[in-house]
mmCIF file of C-alpha atoms in Angstrom:
data_model
loop_
_atom_site.group_PDB
_atom_site.id
_atom_site.type_symbol
_atom_site.label_atom_id
_atom_site.label_comp_id
_atom_site.label_asym_id
_atom_site.label_seq_id
_atom_site.Cartn_x
_atom_site.Cartn_y
_atom_site.Cartn_z
ATOM 1 C CA MET A 1 -20.767 58.951 31.034
ATOM 2 C CA LEU A 2 -18.879 58.921 27.711
ATOM 3 C CA LYS A 3 -15.519 58.057 29.244
ATOM 4 C CA PRO A 4 -16.451 54.497 30.306
ATOM 5 C CA LEU A 5 -18.105 53.939 26.935
ATOM 6 C CA LEU A 6 -15.065 55.164 25.008
ATOM 7 C CA ALA A 7 -12.781 53.014 27.150
ATOM 8 C CA ALA A 8 -14.938 49.973 26.480
ATOM 9 C CA LEU A 9 -14.902 50.666 22.741
ATOM 10 C CA ALA A 10 -11.126 51.020 22.785
ATOM 11 C CA LEU A 11 -10.730 47.708 24.600
ATOM 12 C CA GLY A 12 -13.106 46.066 22.152
ATOM 13 C CA ALA A 13 -11.152 47.393 19.180
ATOM 14 C CA ALA A 14 -7.880 46.154 20.683
ATOM 15 C CA ALA A 15 -9.361 42.721 21.298
ATOM 16 C CA LEU A 16 -10.687 42.588 17.716
ATOM 17 C CA ALA A 17 -7.265 43.538 16.314
ATOM 18 C CA ALA A 18 -5.590 40.893 18.442
ATOM 19 C CA SER A 19 -8.021 38.230 17.320
ATOM 20 C CA ALA A 20 -7.476 39.208 13.685
ATOM 21 C CA GLN A 21 -3.726 38.716 13.992
ATOM 22 C CA THR A 22 -2.288 35.533 12.489
ATOM 23 C CA VAL A 23 0.695 34.018 14.302
ATOM 24 C CA TRP A 24 3.108 31.683 12.505
ATOM 25 C CA GLU A 25 5.817 29.663 14.205
ATOM 26 C CA ALA A 26 9.188 29.438 12.431
ATOM 27 C CA ALA A 27 11.667 26.777 13.550
ATOM 28 C CA THR A 28 15.433 27.109 13.280
ATOM 29 C CA PRO A 29 18.280 25.001 14.704
ATOM 30 C CA PHE A 30 20.712 27.914 14.508
ATOM 31 C CA PRO A 31 21.739 29.975 17.573
ATOM 32 C CA GLU A 32 20.564 33.540 17.961
ATOM 33 C CA LYS A 33 23.910 35.074 16.923
ATOM 34 C CA ASP A 34 24.241 32.991 13.748
ATOM 35 C CA PHE A 35 23.785 35.305 10.777
ATOM 36 C CA GLN A 36 21.142 33.037 9.239
ATOM 37 C CA ALA A 37 19.155 33.250 12.488
ATOM 38 C CA GLU A 38 19.636 37.013 12.580
ATOM 39 C CA ASN A 39 18.346 37.252 9.018
ATOM 40 C CA LEU A 40 15.283 35.197 9.946
ATOM 41 C CA ALA A 41 14.600 37.439 12.939
ATOM 42 C CA GLN A 42 14.785 40.542 10.721
ATOM 43 C CA PHE A 43 12.480 38.873 8.190
ATOM 44 C CA ALA A 44 9.949 38.278 10.983
ATOM 45 C CA LYS A 45 10.104 41.945 12.016
ATOM 46 C CA ASP A 46 9.704 43.086 8.411
ATOM 47 C CA VAL A 47 6.663 40.856 7.887
ATOM 48 C CA GLU A 48 4.923 42.144 11.005
ATOM 49 C CA SER A 49 5.660 45.747 10.052
ATOM 50 C CA ALA A 50 4.691 45.427 6.372
ATOM 51 C CA SER A 51 1.475 43.569 7.235
ATOM 52 C CA GLY A 52 0.424 46.225 9.721
ATOM 53 C CA GLY A 53 0.596 43.674 12.516
ATOM 54 C CA LYS A 54 -1.802 41.243 10.847
ATOM 55 C CA LEU A 55 0.890 38.563 10.638
ATOM 56 C CA LYS A 56 3.367 37.830 13.404
ATOM 57 C CA ILE A 57 6.145 35.252 13.144
ATOM 58 C CA SER A 58 7.293 33.633 16.369
ATOM 59 C CA ILE A 59 10.765 32.067 16.146
ATOM 60 C CA LYS A 60 11.338 28.703 17.794
ATOM 61 C CA ARG A 61 15.028 27.888 18.347
ATOM 62 C CA ASP A 62 15.909 24.250 18.853
ATOM 63 C CA ALA A 63 19.491 23.083 18.268
ATOM 64 C CA ALA A 64 18.363 19.456 18.450
ATOM 65 C CA LEU A 65 15.763 19.871 15.717
ATOM 66 C CA LYS A 66 16.621 17.653 12.760
ATOM 67 C CA PRO A 67 16.163 19.252 9.318
ATOM 68 C CA ALA A 68 14.091 16.337 7.992
ATOM 69 C CA ASP A 69 11.776 16.555 10.999
ATOM 70 C CA ALA A 70 11.412 20.313 10.614
ATOM 71 C CA LYS A 71 10.601 19.991 6.926
ATOM 72 C CA ARG A 72 8.035 17.281 7.657
ATOM 73 C CA ALA A 73 6.429 19.448 10.357
ATOM 74 C CA VAL A 74 5.989 22.287 7.850
ATOM 75 C CA GLN A 75 4.531 19.901 5.248
ATOM 76 C CA ASN A 76 2.036 18.469 7.726
ATOM 77 C CA GLY A 77 1.065 21.761 9.343
ATOM 78 C CA PRO A 78 2.303 21.900 12.971
ATOM 79 C CA LEU A 79 4.854 24.483 11.794
ATOM 80 C CA ALA A 80 4.256 27.247 9.284
ATOM 81 C CA LEU A 81 7.950 27.801 8.505
ATOM 82 C CA ALA A 82 11.348 26.192 8.996
ATOM 83 C CA ASP A 83 14.824 27.494 8.231
ATOM 84 C CA LEU A 84 17.137 24.645 7.287
ATOM 85 C CA ARG A 85 20.219 23.819 5.269
ATOM 86 C CA LEU A 86 18.991 22.319 2.021
ATOM 87 C CA ALA A 87 21.841 19.820 1.724
ATOM 88 C CA ASP A 88 20.756 18.339 5.059
ATOM 89 C CA VAL A 89 17.659 16.864 3.389
ATOM 90 C CA GLN A 90 19.357 15.628 0.207
ATOM 91 C CA SER A 91 18.893 12.002 1.239
ATOM 92 C CA GLU A 92 15.244 12.597 0.325
ATOM 93 C CA TRP A 93 16.034 14.211 -3.031
ATOM 94 C CA ALA A 94 19.646 14.603 -4.160
ATOM 95 C CA THR A 95 18.981 17.866 -6.001
ATOM 96 C CA PHE A 96 18.522 19.601 -2.643
ATOM 97 C CA GLY A 97 22.273 19.148 -2.175
ATOM 98 C CA VAL A 98 23.643 20.393 -5.496
ATOM 99 C CA ASP A 99 25.015 23.532 -3.813
ATOM 100 C CA SER A 100 27.272 21.327 -1.676
ATOM 101 C CA VAL A 101 28.931 19.370 -4.487
ATOM 102 C CA PRO A 102 32.612 20.292 -3.948
ATOM 103 C CA LEU A 103 34.147 22.692 -6.469
ATOM 104 C CA LEU A 104 31.061 22.795 -8.688
ATOM 105 C CA ALA A 105 30.352 26.446 -7.901
ATOM 106 C CA SER A 106 33.322 28.150 -6.242
ATOM 107 C CA GLY A 107 32.691 31.733 -5.194
ATOM 108 C CA TYR A 108 29.600 33.898 -4.895
ATOM 109 C CA THR A 109 29.185 34.669 -8.600
ATOM 110 C CA ALA A 110 29.143 30.985 -9.526
ATOM 111 C CA ALA A 111 26.898 30.186 -6.531
ATOM 112 C CA ARG A 112 24.304 32.699 -7.758
ATOM 113 C CA LYS A 113 24.323 31.099 -11.199
ATOM 114 C CA LEU A 114 23.837 27.668 -9.672
ATOM 115 C CA TYR A 115 20.972 28.962 -7.543
ATOM 116 C CA GLN A 116 19.242 30.391 -10.609
ATOM 117 C CA ALA A 117 19.553 27.036 -12.371
ATOM 118 C CA GLN A 118 18.165 25.238 -9.313
ATOM 119 C CA ARG A 119 15.199 27.532 -8.645
ATOM 120 C CA VAL A 120 12.740 25.959 -11.105
ATOM 121 C CA PRO A 121 13.324 22.275 -10.255
ATOM 122 C CA ILE A 122 13.417 22.933 -6.527
ATOM 123 C CA GLY A 123 10.281 25.088 -6.760
ATOM 124 C CA LYS A 124 8.395 22.325 -8.553
ATOM 125 C CA LYS A 125 9.564 19.695 -6.082
ATOM 126 C CA LEU A 126 8.534 21.738 -3.061
ATOM 127 C CA ALA A 127 5.174 22.710 -4.557
ATOM 128 C CA GLY A 128 4.416 19.028 -5.031
ATOM 129 C CA GLN A 129 5.057 18.577 -1.313
ATOM 130 C CA GLY A 130 2.807 21.453 -0.301
ATOM 131 C CA LEU A 131 5.741 23.770 0.355
ATOM 132 C CA VAL A 132 7.238 26.954 -1.003
ATOM 133 C CA MET A 133 10.728 28.376 -0.408
ATOM 134 C CA LEU A 134 10.478 32.040 0.537
ATOM 135 C CA TYR A 135 14.187 32.783 0.287
ATOM 136 C CA SER A 136 17.546 31.036 0.167
ATOM 137 C CA VAL A 137 20.878 32.338 1.487
ATOM 138 C CA PRO A 138 24.358 30.742 1.404
ATOM 139 C CA SER A 139 26.616 30.385 4.389
ATOM 140 C CA PRO A 140 30.246 31.488 3.877
ATOM 141 C CA PRO A 141 32.268 28.958 1.870
ATOM 142 C CA PRO A 142 34.951 26.716 3.372
ATOM 143 C CA GLY A 143 38.596 26.957 2.486
ATOM 144 C CA LEU A 144 41.505 24.704 3.412
ATOM 145 C CA PHE A 145 43.618 25.310 6.510
ATOM 146 C CA VAL A 146 46.989 23.561 6.274
ATOM 147 C CA LYS A 147 50.077 23.458 8.449
ATOM 148 C CA LYS A 148 52.249 24.542 5.531
ATOM 149 C CA PRO A 149 51.478 26.200 2.180
ATOM 150 C CA VAL A 150 50.459 23.941 -0.686
ATOM 151 C CA SER A 151 50.616 24.791 -4.350
ATOM 152 C CA LYS A 152 50.031 21.431 -6.011
ATOM 153 C CA LEU A 153 47.909 18.358 -5.453
ATOM 154 C CA LEU A 154 50.786 16.038 -4.514
ATOM 155 C CA GLU A 155 51.459 18.122 -1.403
ATOM 156 C CA LEU A 156 48.087 17.067 0.035
ATOM 157 C CA ARG A 157 48.926 13.382 0.018
ATOM 158 C CA GLU A 158 49.337 11.639 3.368
ATOM 159 C CA LEU A 159 48.110 14.705 5.292
ATOM 160 C CA LYS A 160 45.808 13.972 8.226
ATOM 161 C CA TRP A 161 42.563 15.497 6.921
ATOM 162 C CA ALA A 162 39.577 16.423 9.105
ATOM 163 C CA ALA A 163 36.687 14.288 7.846
ATOM 164 C CA TYR A 164 33.533 15.610 9.521
ATOM 165 C CA SER A 165 31.050 14.681 6.779
ATOM 166 C CA PRO A 166 30.715 12.151 3.948
ATOM 167 C CA ALA A 167 31.848 14.831 1.469
ATOM 168 C CA THR A 168 35.004 15.805 3.377
ATOM 169 C CA GLU A 169 35.884 12.141 3.909
ATOM 170 C CA ARG A 170 35.430 11.448 0.190
ATOM 171 C CA MET A 171 37.603 14.438 -0.715
ATOM 172 C CA ALA A 172 40.382 13.241 1.589
ATOM 173 C CA LYS A 173 40.411 9.813 -0.020
ATOM 174 C CA LEU A 174 40.393 11.229 -3.547
ATOM 175 C CA VAL A 175 43.440 13.448 -2.928
ATOM 176 C CA GLY A 176 45.320 10.663 -1.148
ATOM 177 C CA ALA A 177 45.112 12.212 2.312
ATOM 178 C CA LYS A 178 44.354 10.310 5.530
ATOM 179 C CA PRO A 179 40.803 11.048 6.713
ATOM 180 C CA VAL A 180 40.432 11.587 10.458
ATOM 181 C CA ALA A 181 36.803 11.003 11.424
ATOM 182 C CA LEU A 182 35.444 13.835 13.577
ATOM 183 C CA ALA A 183 32.163 15.424 14.548
ATOM 184 C CA ALA A 184 31.819 18.820 12.872
ATOM 185 C CA ASP A 185 31.883 20.648 16.200
ATOM 186 C CA HIS A 186 35.157 18.902 17.175
ATOM 187 C CA VAL A 187 37.228 20.149 14.235
ATOM 188 C CA ALA A 188 38.600 23.200 16.055
ATOM 189 C CA GLN A 189 39.639 21.051 19.009
ATOM 190 C CA ALA A 190 41.361 18.549 16.705
ATOM 191 C CA VAL A 191 43.274 21.381 15.017
ATOM 192 C CA ALA A 192 44.330 22.861 18.354
ATOM 193 C CA GLN A 193 45.577 19.491 19.570
ATOM 194 C CA GLY A 194 47.511 18.762 16.384
ATOM 195 C CA GLN A 195 45.379 15.778 15.414
ATOM 196 C CA VAL A 196 44.956 16.989 11.817
ATOM 197 C CA ASP A 197 47.174 18.672 9.225
ATOM 198 C CA ALA A 198 44.362 19.954 7.001
ATOM 199 C CA ALA A 199 40.774 21.053 7.584
ATOM 200 C CA LEU A 200 38.095 22.586 5.404
ATOM 201 C CA VAL A 201 36.591 25.374 7.503
ATOM 202 C CA ALA A 202 34.330 28.366 6.856
ATOM 203 C CA ALA A 203 33.869 31.620 8.746
ATOM 204 C CA ASP A 204 31.057 30.206 10.878
ATOM 205 C CA GLY A 205 33.262 27.362 12.139
ATOM 206 C CA PHE A 206 36.398 29.377 12.907
ATOM 207 C CA ASN A 207 37.982 29.777 16.334
ATOM 208 C CA ALA A 208 41.082 31.955 16.164
ATOM 209 C CA ASP A 209 42.812 30.469 19.209
ATOM 210 C CA ALA A 210 42.245 26.884 18.081
ATOM 211 C CA PHE A 211 43.673 27.469 14.600
ATOM 212 C CA GLU A 212 47.010 28.961 15.660
ATOM 213 C CA PRO A 213 48.855 25.690 14.761
ATOM 214 C CA MET A 214 47.893 26.249 11.120
ATOM 215 C CA HIS A 215 50.148 28.416 8.978
ATOM 216 C CA ALA A 216 48.247 28.844 5.710
ATOM 217 C CA PHE A 217 44.713 29.133 4.402
ATOM 218 C CA VAL A 218 43.845 28.270 0.792
ATOM 219 C CA ASP A 219 40.725 30.219 -0.140
ATOM 220 C CA LEU A 220 39.113 27.414 -2.141
ATOM 221 C CA GLN A 221 35.528 28.576 -1.595
ATOM 222 C CA ALA A 222 34.862 24.901 -2.192
ATOM 223 C CA TRP A 223 31.074 25.170 -1.978
ATOM 224 C CA LEU A 224 28.455 27.591 -0.669
ATOM 225 C CA PRO A 225 25.802 25.608 1.238
ATOM 226 C CA ARG A 226 22.465 27.409 1.199
ATOM 227 C CA ASN A 227 19.745 27.650 3.783
ATOM 228 C CA GLY A 228 16.146 27.767 2.640
ATOM 229 C CA LEU A 229 13.183 29.213 4.516
ATOM 230 C CA LEU A 230 10.429 26.715 3.751
ATOM 231 C CA MET A 231 6.779 27.560 4.271
ATOM 232 C CA ASN A 232 3.526 25.630 4.260
ATOM 233 C CA LEU A 233 1.829 26.488 0.957
ATOM 234 C CA LYS A 234 -1.721 26.304 2.309
ATOM 235 C CA ALA A 235 -0.837 28.681 5.134
ATOM 236 C CA PHE A 236 0.520 31.149 2.606
ATOM 237 C CA GLU A 237 -2.497 30.873 0.327
ATOM 238 C CA ALA A 238 -4.842 31.401 3.284
ATOM 239 C CA LEU A 239 -3.478 34.926 3.777
ATOM 240 C CA ASP A 240 -5.233 37.882 2.225
ATOM 241 C CA LYS A 241 -3.669 39.507 -0.822
ATOM 242 C CA ASP A 242 -2.009 42.390 1.030
ATOM 243 C CA THR A 243 -0.490 40.129 3.691
ATOM 244 C CA ARG A 244 0.871 37.751 1.052
ATOM 245 C CA ALA A 245 2.468 40.742 -0.667
ATOM 246 C CA ALA A 246 4.038 41.761 2.655
ATOM 247 C CA VAL A 247 5.549 38.289 3.073
ATOM 248 C CA VAL A 248 6.961 38.287 -0.463
ATOM 249 C CA LYS A 249 8.423 41.773 -0.042
ATOM 250 C CA ALA A 250 10.115 40.793 3.224
ATOM 251 C CA ALA A 251 11.432 37.567 1.650
ATOM 252 C CA ILE A 252 13.015 39.411 -1.283
ATOM 253 C CA ALA A 253 14.709 41.793 1.153
ATOM 254 C CA ALA A 254 15.899 38.905 3.345
ATOM 255 C CA GLU A 255 17.475 37.084 0.408
ATOM 256 C CA LYS A 256 19.290 40.198 -0.806
ATOM 257 C CA ARG A 257 20.435 41.087 2.704
ATOM 258 C CA GLY A 258 21.526 37.516 3.465
ATOM 259 C CA TRP A 259 23.703 37.115 0.363
ATOM 260 C CA LYS A 260 25.403 40.431 1.069
ATOM 261 C CA GLU A 261 26.021 39.571 4.725
ATOM 262 C CA SER A 262 27.389 36.127 3.838
ATOM 263 C CA GLU A 263 29.956 37.634 1.486
ATOM 264 C CA THR A 264 30.832 40.326 4.027
ATOM 265 C CA ARG A 265 31.447 37.685 6.676
ATOM 266 C CA HIS A 266 33.714 35.710 4.376
ATOM 267 C CA THR A 267 35.757 38.832 3.573
ATOM 268 C CA ARG A 268 35.990 39.674 7.272
ATOM 269 C CA PHE A 269 37.069 36.083 7.967
ATOM 270 C CA LEU A 270 39.959 36.372 5.501
ATOM 271 C CA GLY A 271 41.033 39.632 7.120
ATOM 272 C CA LEU A 272 41.050 38.036 10.562
ATOM 273 C CA ILE A 273 43.253 35.187 9.346
ATOM 274 C CA LYS A 274 45.694 37.647 7.807
ATOM 275 C CA ASP A 275 45.802 39.637 11.054
ATOM 276 C CA MET A 276 46.882 36.427 12.800
ATOM 277 C CA GLY A 277 49.938 36.378 10.551
ATOM 278 C CA MET A 278 48.713 33.432 8.538
ATOM 279 C CA ASP A 279 49.221 33.197 4.774
ATOM 280 C CA VAL A 280 45.935 33.588 2.894
ATOM 281 C CA VAL A 281 46.262 32.483 -0.712
ATOM 282 C CA THR A 282 44.060 31.792 -3.682
ATOM 283 C CA PRO A 283 44.676 28.271 -4.995
ATOM 284 C CA SER A 284 47.426 28.102 -7.586
ATOM 285 C CA GLU A 285 46.412 27.042 -11.074
ATOM 286 C CA PRO A 286 48.073 23.591 -10.733
ATOM 287 C CA LEU A 287 46.298 23.031 -7.406
ATOM 288 C CA ARG A 288 42.925 24.238 -8.669
ATOM 289 C CA THR A 289 43.197 22.149 -11.842
ATOM 290 C CA GLY A 290 44.347 19.098 -9.909
ATOM 291 C CA LEU A 291 41.518 19.386 -7.376
ATOM 292 C CA GLN A 292 38.945 19.891 -10.108
ATOM 293 C CA LYS A 293 40.081 16.776 -11.968
ATOM 294 C CA THR A 294 40.679 14.605 -8.906
ATOM 295 C CA VAL A 295 37.825 15.753 -6.664
ATOM 296 C CA GLY A 296 35.364 17.999 -8.481
ATOM 297 C CA GLU A 297 34.699 15.889 -11.550
ATOM 298 C CA PRO A 298 34.409 12.493 -9.787
ATOM 299 C CA MET A 299 32.103 13.868 -7.067
ATOM 300 C CA LEU A 300 29.915 15.608 -9.638
ATOM 301 C CA ASP A 301 29.707 12.364 -11.613
ATOM 302 C CA GLU A 302 28.627 10.555 -8.465
ATOM 303 C CA TRP A 303 25.945 13.173 -7.846
ATOM 304 C CA LEU A 304 24.728 12.884 -11.443
ATOM 305 C CA GLN A 305 24.427 9.117 -11.054
ATOM 306 C CA ARG A 306 22.061 9.714 -8.135
ATOM 307 C CA THR A 307 19.965 12.362 -9.911
ATOM 308 C CA GLY A 308 19.825 11.045 -13.487
ATOM 309 C CA PRO A 309 18.432 13.182 -16.353
ATOM 310 C CA GLU A 310 17.005 15.757 -13.941
ATOM 311 C CA GLY A 311 20.435 16.446 -12.490
ATOM 312 C CA LYS A 312 22.060 16.577 -15.909
ATOM 313 C CA GLN A 313 19.530 19.173 -17.061
ATOM 314 C CA LEU A 314 20.239 21.308 -14.014
ATOM 315 C CA ILE A 315 24.002 21.201 -14.582
ATOM 316 C CA ASP A 316 23.528 21.977 -18.286
ATOM 317 C CA ASP A 317 21.406 24.997 -17.384
ATOM 318 C CA TYR A 318 24.026 26.148 -14.857
ATOM 319 C CA ARG A 319 26.890 25.841 -17.318
ATOM 320 C CA ARG A 320 25.024 27.748 -20.000
#
């Protein structure tokens, strides 16, 4: 007689646990094998484990999802979380894109400093929109593939330069190169077909076979564009204290893990290029100085014109 009763109690307990579980949907436009997507998936596992199953994060992958739409969906509530590249929403607020100002923060050490300077203003902005950023991780930085080594700015003039974004087009014009308008996912094809002489490419956009026509890679680390995992603030505040702590713990781990993996991927990328027999060089001092004066300073000035005193304060904090 006890067996049916015990079975019924067990089923009731399971149903109660299931009903007590909160499920959040997290949107990402990045494919499953992208390291940012992998980091998000691990974050979801860590949250479920640390919360004792009380919070589950379901990942929704949609390559066609526009960052602005994803951010709006999190603000308004249909989504609890969205992983997006912050610079992709800078038309709304230019400070979102400070990490993508060319040559402002070259390399991981400088990128961390810039992130620290940006944390307070971006936190205030997002809070005012009913959002919070759980963690932020940079993608590997782009360097310059060229058909022949370059050591000074003059050698970039008249080169056919892959212009797959407003920033890369602006850079080409500033150095005196000839911008070739391309979609970002067509750069490798253009290189393979000899349509361009120079292309800014990072580890996540590299195709070894396509880049065989190139003979040198200048490791500019021109910028480190960061992703941010944005979350609906009300959804976070609705969690109990222990579950909120589990989310924060998993977010801290995801940020640390993501930065390390990004740097590892960049190092691995450089090794792969060397194994192809291609020259991998750090920019010479004349080239670095010339690019900073010709590209970095003008493009930073243009960004500061869009952001005003707020942007100036951020840059002052970064440079201190």
